[in-house]
Amino acid sequence: MTLIKNRPSKLLFTFIFYSITGFLFAQENSRSPIDSLHLNTLEEVVVTANRYGSLQQKTPEAIEVVHNNSIEKYQLRTAPEALLLAPGVFVQKTNHGGGSPFIRGLTGNQTLLLYDGIRLNNATVRSGPNQYFNTIDVFSLGKLEVLRGSGSVQYGSDAVGGTIQALSKEVETAEKSVWGTDLYTRFVTQDMEQTANAALKYGDKRMAFRANATWRNFGDLVGGDTTGQQIPTGYRELDFDLKGKILLSDRSNLTTVYQRVHQKDVPVYHKVALEDYAINKMDPQKRELAYVRLHQDLGNNIFKTAVVTASYQHHEEGRILQKNGSTTLRTENDKVRTYGFSAETFSSHGKIWSANSGFEIYDDKVKSSRADTDLTTDSETAQRGLYPDGATMTSIAAFSMHTLSMEQWEITAGLRYNTFINKVSDSVLGATKLTPSALVGNLAVMRKLNGTSNVFASINTGFRAPNINDLGSLGIVDFRYETPNFDLKPEHSLQYQVGYKFRNRVVKAEVFLYRNELYDLIVRNRIEGDSIEGYPVYQKKNVERGFIQGAEMGLDLSLNPNCNLTGNLTYTYGQNKTSDEPARRIPPLFGRLATSYHIKNWNLNADWLLAGKQDRLASGDIDDNRIPDGGTPGWNVLNIHGSYSFNYITIAVGLQNVFNEDYRYHGSGVNGYGRSGVLSVSARL
């Protein structure tokens, strides 16, 4: 990175640091009496930290919310890209149809993904970057919640780095029957995107529903400066979701959701560009989710409410591969069927004690196949799939979380016991059964300093149970060939965290420091001297220890009712203790500075994204062909968006990457957008 490219990141760091520091130490004396009052309209309610609604400011965790209107305002393309609005989240893109969020240096199956409280992580979720969060239609979102450094007690395996929850748009009943329609279309220059979305809404006294459909066609991604068009990167997508709510009585209601995302011909660009593939794509990439949820007010002095949820999911990933010069076309297909059930109760006594307790069960079944077609004879040969066909993984858990609220103190604590049953029966590998279990807990203490600020400290233990991907993967993954290992146990983590939160009518400021100790990490180990199909052979083992530590800071200034300024900065440092080298895929210093101005029917928004150079590399990073020699260069990108609303219509325009910067998120397989224009038109009828 040149000195010129370094300067903006230093300016942003200086601005945020001194702004936060100044407010932390000076705001108490400068606050007027009216500023010391809590303004209820500013209080953000979050559900991910405790599995029930609680005030963000009073929650002793690092948790951030991204609302649907912010996603629309900055014209963000997908659910993973919407996470760029959340402090502390770094989004790597192996391909244009992917998007893997990093929380506190971890991603893949060490970061838990949820939709309306239901686990999206299943038995085949891979380690490292993946595409699963992009199987959420961004137009179905009401908001996103990012819980950094926690989630294992609340939701189980995989929340080693944190938890990301997508929450669907609310449906609302009404005194009189009301119909509504939302229409939306968007275009990006150079044929990079055509999108159409339509939603139909209805509400009356007893019921409400919302039906939503999205059609999308993404052309090949055009990068900045010297990159040009990246062929092939484009793909197609068709989504549908339906949400309904019925008031069964004054004290109970039933919510139902069905959603389906179908992506076709999703290329893995770096495989074609760097690994001599003529064809390497995912087709199809599908996800279905259906659930029914009963919410019952109990009216008891202790037990206030009960929630019961039953869910069904189906995930399908197809892969089509052909090497240059080869006459063999390989077709792989993996399907995972998941049944889920949970029951929980919310309890409280006065204003001092509250608790959420319950149990949950998830059962996954994997179907995996592969067929090799000889294109010269058009003959097809069935082969063993990437995973053992018919393998199952069952998770059974019980949890209980408690909060004590006193005048100046708030204490939260919880426990979860989780056991698993993994069964694999395979013609190549034989039959095996693995039954790992884990007991995890958390403890946090928050001290209220005054009417606007508090400080807290927390300890969270986390775990990740070995899944079918760990136990039975056999074949080419990324740039290696994997063979299975049936002698694995859960990964564990112990995370310490301290944080400071400040909020009044004008300022919201937060600072967090953390250290995450990682134990029994499941990592790929090279089998020296062995290769298959030209790829080095690896096997997973519980052999490593390490740590990740860092700092996160954020600032939100409401300068006046029409103008808002936000900024955040994240620093991450990871070390592998076992091999005495940097941890893999650690993001560089990164941040965002954004401003929003509103007057009458006009909105103007600009955001400045930046990342420093990352040249502190693990040996696995050096071997990764997605990372340039010497590390990933730093970059700065400026985007500008504006909109005008009249009657029921909003017209929005945007200019992405104003200076046509050539850039790449560290570890990504594609470069980011070059200079390009965005036009969207929406109507709410």
XYZ file of C-alpha atoms in Angstrom:
685
model
C 0.000 0.000 0.000
C 1.304 3.428 -0.877
C 1.496 6.344 1.492
C -1.418 8.010 -0.300
C -3.626 4.955 0.272
C -2.590 4.752 3.890
C -3.522 8.340 4.655
C -7.349 7.948 4.473
C -7.332 4.993 6.852
C -5.216 6.975 9.312
C -7.555 9.954 9.004
C -10.595 7.788 9.684
C -8.925 6.079 12.627
C -7.940 9.459 14.080
C -11.432 10.891 13.592
C -13.226 7.987 15.252
C -10.718 7.562 18.072
C -10.675 11.187 19.147
C -14.412 11.606 18.682
C -15.176 8.643 20.913
C -12.513 9.545 23.454
C -13.772 13.094 23.673
C -17.333 12.009 24.247
C -16.411 9.359 26.803
C -14.609 11.840 29.033
C -16.305 15.155 28.284
C -19.946 14.370 27.632
C -20.935 14.083 31.276
C -20.075 17.730 32.014
C -21.504 19.149 28.805
C -24.829 17.296 28.947
C -27.918 19.431 29.429
C -30.727 18.214 31.731
C -32.881 17.191 28.784
C -30.064 15.082 27.305
C -29.872 13.014 30.476
C -33.410 11.730 29.916
C -33.885 8.458 28.102
C -35.541 9.023 24.760
C -37.627 5.897 24.156
C -37.765 6.444 20.415
C -33.997 5.958 20.257
C -33.944 2.708 22.233
C -33.135 -0.264 19.968
C -34.704 -3.602 20.894
C -32.629 -6.691 20.072
C -33.570 -10.365 20.373
C -30.416 -12.323 19.489
C -28.505 -11.814 22.746
C -31.153 -13.343 25.046
C -33.639 -14.999 22.623
C -36.196 -12.355 23.668
C -36.507 -8.611 23.281
C -34.107 -6.510 25.337
C -32.734 -2.987 25.001
C -29.480 -2.856 23.057
C -27.980 -0.222 25.335
C -28.637 -2.358 28.434
C -27.416 -5.623 26.894
C -23.886 -6.556 28.082
C -22.812 -7.781 24.662
C -21.423 -6.308 21.452
C -24.548 -6.399 19.301
C -25.447 -4.306 16.266
C -28.591 -3.923 14.147
C -28.895 -3.252 10.415
C -32.386 -2.177 9.385
C -34.091 -2.758 6.068
C -34.354 0.983 5.365
C -30.559 1.310 5.655
C -30.098 -1.580 3.209
C -32.419 0.196 0.759
C -30.760 3.578 1.321
C -27.312 2.290 0.349
C -28.745 0.064 -2.423
C -26.997 -3.065 -1.183
C -27.275 -6.079 -3.468
C -27.401 -9.137 -1.188
C -27.749 -10.185 2.439
C -23.956 -10.655 2.862
C -23.254 -7.231 1.352
C -25.849 -5.699 3.703
C -23.602 -6.808 6.577
C -21.028 -4.247 5.437
C -23.197 -1.742 7.344
C -22.528 -3.566 10.627
C -19.427 -2.609 12.637
C -16.980 -5.455 13.160
C -18.129 -7.550 10.158
C -15.749 -8.258 7.274
C -17.345 -9.927 4.214
C -15.142 -12.140 2.028
C -16.428 -13.202 -1.408
C -14.989 -16.342 -2.937
C -17.353 -15.709 -5.857
C -19.949 -13.110 -6.875
C -22.723 -15.469 -5.735
C -21.174 -15.864 -2.286
C -20.372 -13.702 0.687
C -18.915 -15.093 3.899
C -19.107 -12.842 6.989
C -16.123 -12.780 9.351
C -16.857 -11.941 12.996
C -13.814 -11.408 15.195
C -11.579 -13.163 12.688
C -13.742 -16.285 12.225
C -16.116 -17.385 9.478
C -17.679 -20.494 7.917
C -18.739 -23.119 10.434
C -17.220 -21.060 13.278
C -19.855 -18.349 12.794
C -23.511 -19.202 13.418
C -26.230 -18.083 10.984
C -29.903 -17.887 11.985
C -33.169 -16.957 10.308
C -35.959 -15.969 12.728
C -34.178 -17.907 15.481
C -33.771 -21.087 13.399
C -30.296 -22.425 12.671
C -29.173 -22.266 9.048
C -25.893 -24.058 9.841
C -26.355 -27.716 9.028
C -24.312 -30.916 8.929
C -22.323 -29.981 5.809
C -21.440 -26.330 6.538
C -17.790 -25.966 5.609
C -14.908 -24.363 7.429
C -13.554 -21.186 5.925
C -15.439 -18.888 3.551
C -18.709 -20.136 2.078
C -21.805 -18.877 0.274
C -24.622 -19.863 2.658
C -25.680 -16.402 3.839
C -26.350 -15.450 0.228
C -29.204 -17.969 0.181
C -31.261 -15.361 2.061
C -33.308 -13.032 -0.135
C -32.344 -9.505 0.923
C -35.911 -8.353 0.110
C -37.348 -10.664 2.775
C -35.341 -8.968 5.548
C -36.809 -6.733 8.219
C -33.434 -6.363 9.912
C -30.132 -8.089 10.640
C -28.643 -8.520 14.114
C -24.944 -9.253 14.621
C -23.912 -10.617 18.028
C -20.126 -10.562 18.212
C -18.340 -13.023 20.491
C -21.380 -14.923 21.784
C -24.203 -17.304 20.896
C -23.205 -20.837 21.941
C -25.295 -20.803 25.131
C -28.260 -19.286 23.324
C -28.160 -21.287 20.081
C -25.573 -24.073 20.256
C -22.688 -25.177 18.068
C -20.699 -22.945 15.682
C -20.996 -19.555 17.456
C -17.255 -19.458 18.218
C -16.815 -16.038 16.623
C -20.387 -14.855 16.996
C -23.944 -15.075 15.689
C -25.702 -13.405 12.769
C -29.479 -13.441 12.730
C -31.681 -12.438 9.796
C -35.172 -11.417 10.917
C -38.066 -11.431 8.462
C -40.262 -8.418 7.860
C -43.114 -8.031 10.325
C -46.721 -8.578 9.290
C -49.263 -6.374 11.050
C -52.935 -6.763 11.857
C -55.297 -3.796 11.430
C -58.691 -2.654 12.693
C -60.024 -2.662 9.143
C -59.080 -4.874 6.209
C -56.060 -3.346 4.483
C -54.323 -4.443 1.276
C -50.923 -3.192 0.159
C -48.421 -3.741 -2.613
C -44.674 -3.071 -2.825
C -42.953 -2.966 -6.208
C -39.224 -2.578 -6.789
C -36.811 -2.726 -9.700
C -33.078 -2.052 -9.947
C -30.482 -1.831 -12.710
C -26.695 -1.571 -12.595
C -24.659 -0.290 -15.525
C -22.615 -2.596 -17.789
C -25.416 -5.184 -17.481
C -24.223 -6.182 -13.997
C -27.736 -6.437 -12.538
C -31.424 -6.502 -13.372
C -33.730 -7.050 -10.411
C -37.507 -7.093 -9.991
C -39.327 -7.579 -6.693
C -43.021 -7.551 -5.791
C -44.778 -8.027 -2.458
C -48.478 -8.312 -1.595
C -49.635 -7.506 1.960
C -52.903 -7.913 3.842
C -54.058 -7.324 7.406
C -57.308 -7.365 9.385
C -58.276 -7.821 13.034
C -57.437 -11.501 13.212
C -54.779 -12.189 10.602
C -52.074 -10.721 8.379
C -49.778 -12.009 5.643
C -47.055 -10.910 3.248
C -46.122 -12.681 0.005
C -42.858 -11.707 -1.689
C -41.247 -12.726 -4.990
C -37.854 -11.725 -6.431
C -36.305 -12.261 -9.868
C -32.639 -11.381 -10.378
C -30.153 -11.582 -13.221
C -26.536 -10.728 -12.416
C -24.131 -10.170 -15.278
C -20.385 -10.647 -15.038
C -18.817 -8.426 -12.394
C -16.753 -5.517 -13.734
C -13.892 -4.533 -11.428
C -12.125 -1.210 -11.071
C -9.072 0.372 -12.662
C -7.258 -2.379 -14.614
C -9.371 -5.399 -13.626
C -12.177 -5.070 -16.174
C -14.854 -7.720 -16.668
C -14.385 -10.873 -14.599
C -15.692 -13.769 -16.693
C -17.512 -15.870 -15.563
C -19.079 -14.360 -12.415
C -22.752 -13.689 -13.272
C -25.689 -15.881 -12.222
C -29.484 -15.968 -11.981
C -31.808 -16.123 -8.991
C -35.518 -16.653 -8.299
C -36.895 -16.323 -4.746
C -40.266 -16.574 -3.018
C -41.372 -16.213 0.584
C -44.685 -16.092 2.436
C -45.267 -15.051 6.043
C -48.592 -15.198 7.880
C -49.823 -14.461 11.370
C -53.120 -15.517 12.972
C -54.427 -14.249 16.330
C -55.870 -17.390 17.897
C -57.035 -15.484 20.973
C -56.152 -12.391 22.961
C -53.265 -14.351 24.484
C -51.936 -16.494 21.663
C -50.898 -16.215 18.041
C -49.543 -18.469 15.338
C -46.845 -17.424 12.848
C -46.033 -19.400 9.700
C -43.230 -18.818 7.184
C -42.237 -20.468 3.931
C -39.293 -19.282 1.846
C -37.453 -20.615 -1.176
C -34.251 -19.316 -2.787
C -33.018 -20.790 -6.066
C -29.766 -19.683 -7.696
C -28.600 -21.079 -11.051
C -25.241 -21.227 -12.821
C -23.172 -19.621 -10.032
C -19.532 -19.636 -11.250
C -16.520 -20.016 -8.977
C -14.431 -17.449 -10.804
C -10.959 -18.084 -9.367
C -11.191 -21.779 -10.213
C -11.636 -20.885 -13.891
C -9.131 -18.038 -13.848
C -6.373 -19.706 -11.797
C -6.866 -23.478 -11.655
C -7.262 -24.548 -15.283
C -11.004 -25.244 -15.133
C -13.153 -24.831 -18.233
C -16.277 -25.127 -16.041
C -16.547 -24.719 -12.279
C -19.924 -23.606 -10.997
C -22.666 -24.315 -8.494
C -25.930 -25.316 -10.116
C -28.300 -25.354 -8.426
C -27.848 -23.505 -5.139
C -31.169 -23.925 -3.295
C -32.539 -23.400 0.175
C -36.073 -23.945 1.500
C -37.309 -23.112 4.991
C -40.756 -23.601 6.474
C -41.721 -23.128 10.090
C -44.725 -22.701 12.337
C -44.416 -20.890 15.674
C -46.939 -20.701 18.509
C -46.618 -17.807 20.963
C -48.705 -18.161 24.123
C -49.080 -15.675 27.001
C -49.293 -17.785 30.166
C -50.519 -15.154 32.607
C -48.580 -16.783 35.436
C -46.806 -14.837 38.201
C -43.521 -16.452 37.193
C -43.949 -18.011 33.743
C -44.981 -15.229 31.393
C -44.856 -16.660 27.874
C -44.158 -19.896 26.025
C -42.927 -20.270 22.442
C -42.984 -23.528 20.467
C -41.416 -23.774 16.999
C -41.351 -26.605 14.469
C -39.277 -26.177 11.307
C -38.265 -27.915 8.102
C -35.319 -27.022 5.873
C -33.932 -28.367 2.648
C -30.580 -27.261 1.253
C -29.216 -28.386 -2.092
C -25.843 -27.608 -3.632
C -24.922 -28.901 -7.058
C -21.438 -28.540 -8.558
C -20.443 -28.940 -12.219
C -16.726 -29.240 -12.990
C -14.594 -29.824 -16.059
C -10.880 -29.237 -16.502
C -9.483 -27.653 -19.653
C -8.630 -30.372 -22.165
C -10.521 -33.020 -20.209
C -13.288 -35.123 -21.730
C -14.825 -35.817 -18.323
C -17.630 -33.668 -16.930
C -18.138 -34.136 -13.189
C -21.542 -33.449 -11.609
C -21.809 -33.460 -7.815
C -24.942 -32.937 -5.745
C -25.401 -32.628 -1.962
C -28.772 -32.328 -0.239
C -29.431 -31.798 3.467
C -32.878 -32.242 4.999
C -33.295 -30.721 8.473
C -36.149 -31.060 10.962
C -36.106 -28.737 13.966
C -38.150 -28.365 17.127
C -37.780 -26.008 20.077
C -39.823 -25.083 23.135
C -38.946 -22.289 25.538
C -40.470 -20.179 28.289
C -39.817 -16.626 29.378
C -40.030 -16.085 33.133
C -39.723 -13.046 35.370
C -40.423 -11.823 38.865
C -40.913 -8.103 39.287
C -38.219 -5.995 37.668
C -35.292 -7.843 39.257
C -35.166 -11.307 37.694
C -35.934 -12.674 34.243
C -35.010 -15.914 32.494
C -35.380 -17.824 29.260
C -35.184 -21.622 29.368
C -35.968 -24.429 26.981
C -34.767 -27.264 24.793
C -34.276 -27.818 21.075
C -33.655 -30.640 18.644
C -32.264 -30.572 15.101
C -31.967 -33.627 12.866
C -30.006 -33.522 9.575
C -29.878 -36.158 6.874
C -27.373 -35.908 4.023
C -27.752 -37.234 0.496
C -24.628 -36.952 -1.625
C -23.912 -38.157 -5.150
C -21.487 -37.756 -8.027
C -21.587 -38.718 -11.671
C -18.701 -38.561 -14.174
C -19.737 -38.237 -17.815
C -17.356 -39.187 -20.638
C -18.186 -36.563 -23.251
C -16.693 -38.625 -26.087
C -19.051 -41.559 -25.493
C -21.782 -39.767 -23.490
C -21.513 -42.553 -20.907
C -22.081 -41.798 -17.220
C -20.402 -43.452 -14.246
C -21.741 -43.109 -10.701
C -19.126 -42.328 -8.042
C -19.048 -41.751 -4.300
C -20.209 -38.190 -3.500
C -18.329 -35.591 -1.465
C -20.075 -36.874 1.707
C -21.229 -40.335 2.829
C -24.717 -40.810 1.370
C -27.353 -41.186 4.093
C -25.196 -39.777 6.900
C -27.158 -38.197 9.770
C -26.436 -35.677 12.507
C -28.775 -35.110 15.466
C -28.382 -32.297 18.003
C -30.217 -32.337 21.357
C -29.824 -29.439 23.786
C -31.218 -27.791 26.903
C -30.446 -24.206 27.918
C -31.258 -21.645 30.586
C -30.260 -17.958 30.692
C -30.917 -15.562 33.589
C -30.738 -11.800 34.139
C -30.621 -9.929 37.449
C -31.414 -6.207 37.153
C -30.598 -3.935 40.069
C -30.417 -0.174 40.341
C -26.877 0.226 39.012
C -25.983 -3.338 38.089
C -27.135 -5.939 35.609
C -25.866 -9.521 35.707
C -26.565 -12.150 33.069
C -25.561 -15.807 33.188
C -26.486 -18.953 31.287
C -25.715 -22.609 30.637
C -26.304 -25.010 27.742
C -25.750 -28.731 27.496
C -25.598 -30.057 23.947
C -25.122 -33.620 22.768
C -24.799 -34.915 19.210
C -25.240 -38.211 17.411
C -23.349 -38.459 14.112
C -23.850 -41.618 12.061
C -21.915 -42.414 8.906
C -22.326 -45.551 6.830
C -20.237 -45.509 3.694
C -19.094 -48.090 1.159
C -15.656 -46.487 0.969
C -15.152 -45.492 4.615
C -17.240 -48.072 6.475
C -19.697 -47.394 9.312
C -19.041 -45.237 12.354
C -20.893 -43.383 15.087
C -19.634 -40.319 16.945
C -21.383 -38.808 19.992
C -19.621 -35.586 21.052
C -21.125 -33.328 23.720
C -20.415 -29.932 25.242
C -21.341 -27.892 28.307
C -20.922 -24.150 27.836
C -21.747 -21.073 29.882
C -21.538 -17.313 29.902
C -21.390 -14.569 32.515
C -21.612 -10.800 32.075
C -21.693 -7.922 34.561
C -22.785 -4.438 33.518
C -22.405 -1.286 35.641
C -24.561 1.732 34.908
C -22.379 4.832 35.221
C -25.090 7.438 34.672
C -28.210 7.998 32.606
C -26.345 7.736 29.330
C -23.451 5.296 29.721
C -22.455 1.928 31.118
C -19.481 -0.407 31.173
C -19.476 -4.209 31.184
C -17.239 -7.268 31.270
C -18.180 -10.721 30.030
C -16.874 -14.269 29.672
C -18.315 -16.575 26.995
C -17.417 -20.179 26.350
C -18.191 -21.537 22.905
C -17.905 -24.744 20.942
C -18.234 -26.257 17.501
C -19.139 -29.904 17.223
C -17.595 -31.916 14.365
C -20.192 -32.320 11.620
C -20.560 -34.548 8.571
C -18.337 -32.211 6.566
C -15.552 -32.809 9.100
C -16.132 -36.541 9.384
C -16.821 -37.680 5.871
C -15.653 -35.239 3.191
C -13.723 -37.002 0.455
C -12.663 -35.063 -2.627
C -11.512 -31.686 -3.917
C -12.227 -28.750 -1.603
C -10.803 -25.311 -2.456
C -7.198 -25.962 -3.520
C -6.742 -29.329 -1.796
C -7.961 -32.939 -1.701
C -9.529 -33.999 1.615
C -9.708 -37.412 3.228
C -11.912 -38.037 6.307
C -11.059 -38.572 9.964
C -13.578 -40.177 12.334
C -11.643 -39.464 15.527
C -12.647 -35.824 16.096
C -13.983 -33.947 19.118
C -15.539 -30.463 19.498
C -13.583 -27.255 19.139
C -13.748 -24.945 22.186
C -13.301 -21.257 22.846
C -13.080 -18.949 25.838
C -13.684 -15.285 25.082
C -13.070 -12.365 27.440
C -14.603 -9.020 26.614
C -14.904 -5.530 28.087
C -17.058 -2.818 26.593
C -18.267 0.724 27.027
C -21.578 2.077 25.694
C -22.711 5.691 25.579
C -25.997 7.017 24.241
C -27.968 10.262 24.428
C -30.074 12.253 21.998
C -27.091 13.223 19.863
C -24.386 10.585 20.294
C -24.103 6.838 20.288
C -20.565 5.593 20.969
C -19.215 2.117 21.709
C -15.784 0.605 22.354
C -15.060 -3.116 22.786
C -11.854 -5.015 23.570
C -11.747 -8.819 23.440
C -9.519 -11.887 23.432
C -10.728 -15.294 22.244
C -8.705 -18.338 23.310
C -9.231 -21.247 20.890
C -8.664 -24.909 21.824
C -8.801 -28.267 20.019
C -9.177 -26.569 16.665
C -10.097 -28.859 13.792
C -7.717 -28.014 10.971
C -6.594 -29.552 7.709
C -3.174 -31.173 7.986
C -1.078 -31.831 4.905
C -0.122 -35.456 4.344
C 3.411 -34.964 3.108
C 4.369 -36.584 -0.149
C 0.805 -37.577 -1.076
C -1.263 -36.137 -3.928
C -4.504 -37.068 -5.714
C -5.604 -35.682 -9.088
C -2.740 -33.204 -8.890
C -3.903 -31.774 -5.526
C -2.086 -32.065 -2.165
C -3.876 -34.362 0.288
C -5.139 -33.060 3.647
C -6.899 -34.605 6.655
C -8.659 -32.836 9.517
C -7.417 -33.227 13.103
C -7.918 -31.615 16.563
C -4.344 -30.429 16.826
C -4.193 -26.667 17.151
C -4.508 -23.913 19.709
C -4.551 -20.226 19.064
C -6.055 -16.904 19.977
C -7.679 -13.924 18.312
C -7.847 -10.530 19.948
C -8.874 -7.108 18.821
C -10.662 -3.820 19.262
C -13.911 -2.477 17.799
C -15.208 1.052 17.993
C -18.227 2.814 16.584
C -19.680 6.321 16.595
C -23.087 7.628 15.522
C -23.736 11.393 15.542
C -27.206 12.839 14.979
C -26.053 16.349 14.118
C -29.634 17.551 13.601
C -32.947 15.897 12.684
C -31.889 15.812 9.033
C -28.210 14.848 9.228
C -26.441 11.783 10.581
C -22.769 10.759 10.649
C -21.548 7.254 11.481
C -18.117 5.684 11.646
C -16.563 2.435 12.827
C -13.147 0.826 12.894
C -12.087 -2.767 13.607
C -8.654 -4.192 14.391
C -8.038 -7.961 14.527
C -4.929 -9.930 15.459
C -4.745 -13.732 15.389
C -1.988 -16.173 16.245
C -1.730 -19.934 15.865
C 0.107 -21.082 18.991
C 0.693 -24.617 17.753
C 2.522 -23.715 14.562
C 3.772 -20.366 15.891
C 2.502 -18.394 12.918
C -0.366 -15.980 12.168
C -3.885 -17.398 12.236
C -5.464 -17.975 8.838
C -7.611 -15.417 6.978
C -7.384 -12.683 9.617
C -8.955 -9.489 8.199
C -6.844 -6.345 8.016
C -7.678 -3.110 9.793
C -10.998 -2.065 8.243
C -13.700 0.532 8.768
C -16.490 2.654 7.367
C -17.414 6.347 7.493
C -20.898 7.334 6.286
C -23.089 10.394 6.208
C -26.789 10.732 5.539
C -28.719 13.940 4.833
C -32.489 14.228 4.521
C -34.570 17.255 3.610
C -38.219 17.131 2.541
C -38.461 14.443 -0.156
C -34.715 14.198 -0.810
C -32.122 11.829 0.670
C -28.376 11.982 0.058
C -26.032 9.302 1.415
C -22.330 8.654 1.048
C -20.134 5.956 2.556
C -16.397 5.497 2.526
C -15.139 1.927 2.988
C -11.515 1.149 3.711
C -9.188 -1.719 4.480
C -5.496 -1.753 5.263
C -2.942 -4.034 3.684
C -2.866 -7.574 5.054
C 0.605 -9.055 4.689
C 0.648 -10.956 7.984
C -0.057 -14.366 6.459
C -0.275 -17.953 7.637
C 1.310 -20.669 5.536
C -2.191 -21.620 4.368
C -2.753 -18.031 3.228
C 0.496 -18.100 1.261
C -0.682 -21.308 -0.471
C -4.126 -19.787 -1.200
C -4.213 -18.587 -4.811
C -6.918 -16.040 -3.921
C -4.357 -14.045 -1.926
C -1.745 -12.144 -3.982
C 1.960 -12.701 -3.394
C 3.016 -10.552 -0.462
C -0.541 -10.164 0.832
C -3.703 -8.272 -0.100
C -3.186 -4.536 -0.805
C -5.125 -1.928 1.150
C -7.842 0.161 -0.480
C -10.386 2.982 -0.076
C -13.757 3.052 -1.839
C -16.278 5.910 -1.964
C -19.959 5.322 -2.829
C -22.670 7.979 -3.245
C -26.431 7.400 -3.242
C -29.432 9.704 -3.468
C -33.203 9.384 -3.740
C -36.327 11.453 -4.310
C -39.819 10.438 -3.133
C -43.173 11.692 -4.395
C -46.632 10.286 -3.798
C -46.032 6.526 -3.491
C -42.894 6.362 -5.602
C -39.174 6.600 -4.763
C -36.474 6.964 -7.399
C -32.926 6.237 -6.222
C -29.606 6.577 -8.021
C -26.116 5.647 -6.932
C -22.502 5.788 -8.030
C -20.427 2.881 -6.737
C -16.640 3.163 -6.368
C -16.467 6.789 -7.485
C -12.698 6.737 -8.076
C -12.740 3.310 -9.806
C -10.419 1.784 -7.216
C -9.127 -1.695 -8.034
C -9.697 -3.593 -4.783
C -10.373 -6.949 -3.204
C -11.529 -8.016 0.257
C -8.754 -10.105 1.790
C -9.128 -13.764 0.799
C -11.770 -13.130 -1.864
C -11.747 -14.849 -5.234
C -13.086 -11.812 -7.124
C -12.356 -8.089 -7.068
C -15.028 -5.601 -6.016
C -17.241 -3.371 -8.153
C -15.534 -0.825 -10.380
C -17.128 2.539 -11.056
C -20.750 1.827 -11.892
C -24.157 3.449 -11.747
C -27.241 2.119 -9.958
C -30.865 3.052 -10.669
C -33.815 1.758 -8.647
C -37.514 2.604 -8.628
C -39.878 1.518 -5.868
C -43.579 2.008 -5.271
C -45.624 1.379 -2.136
C -49.337 1.207 -2.949
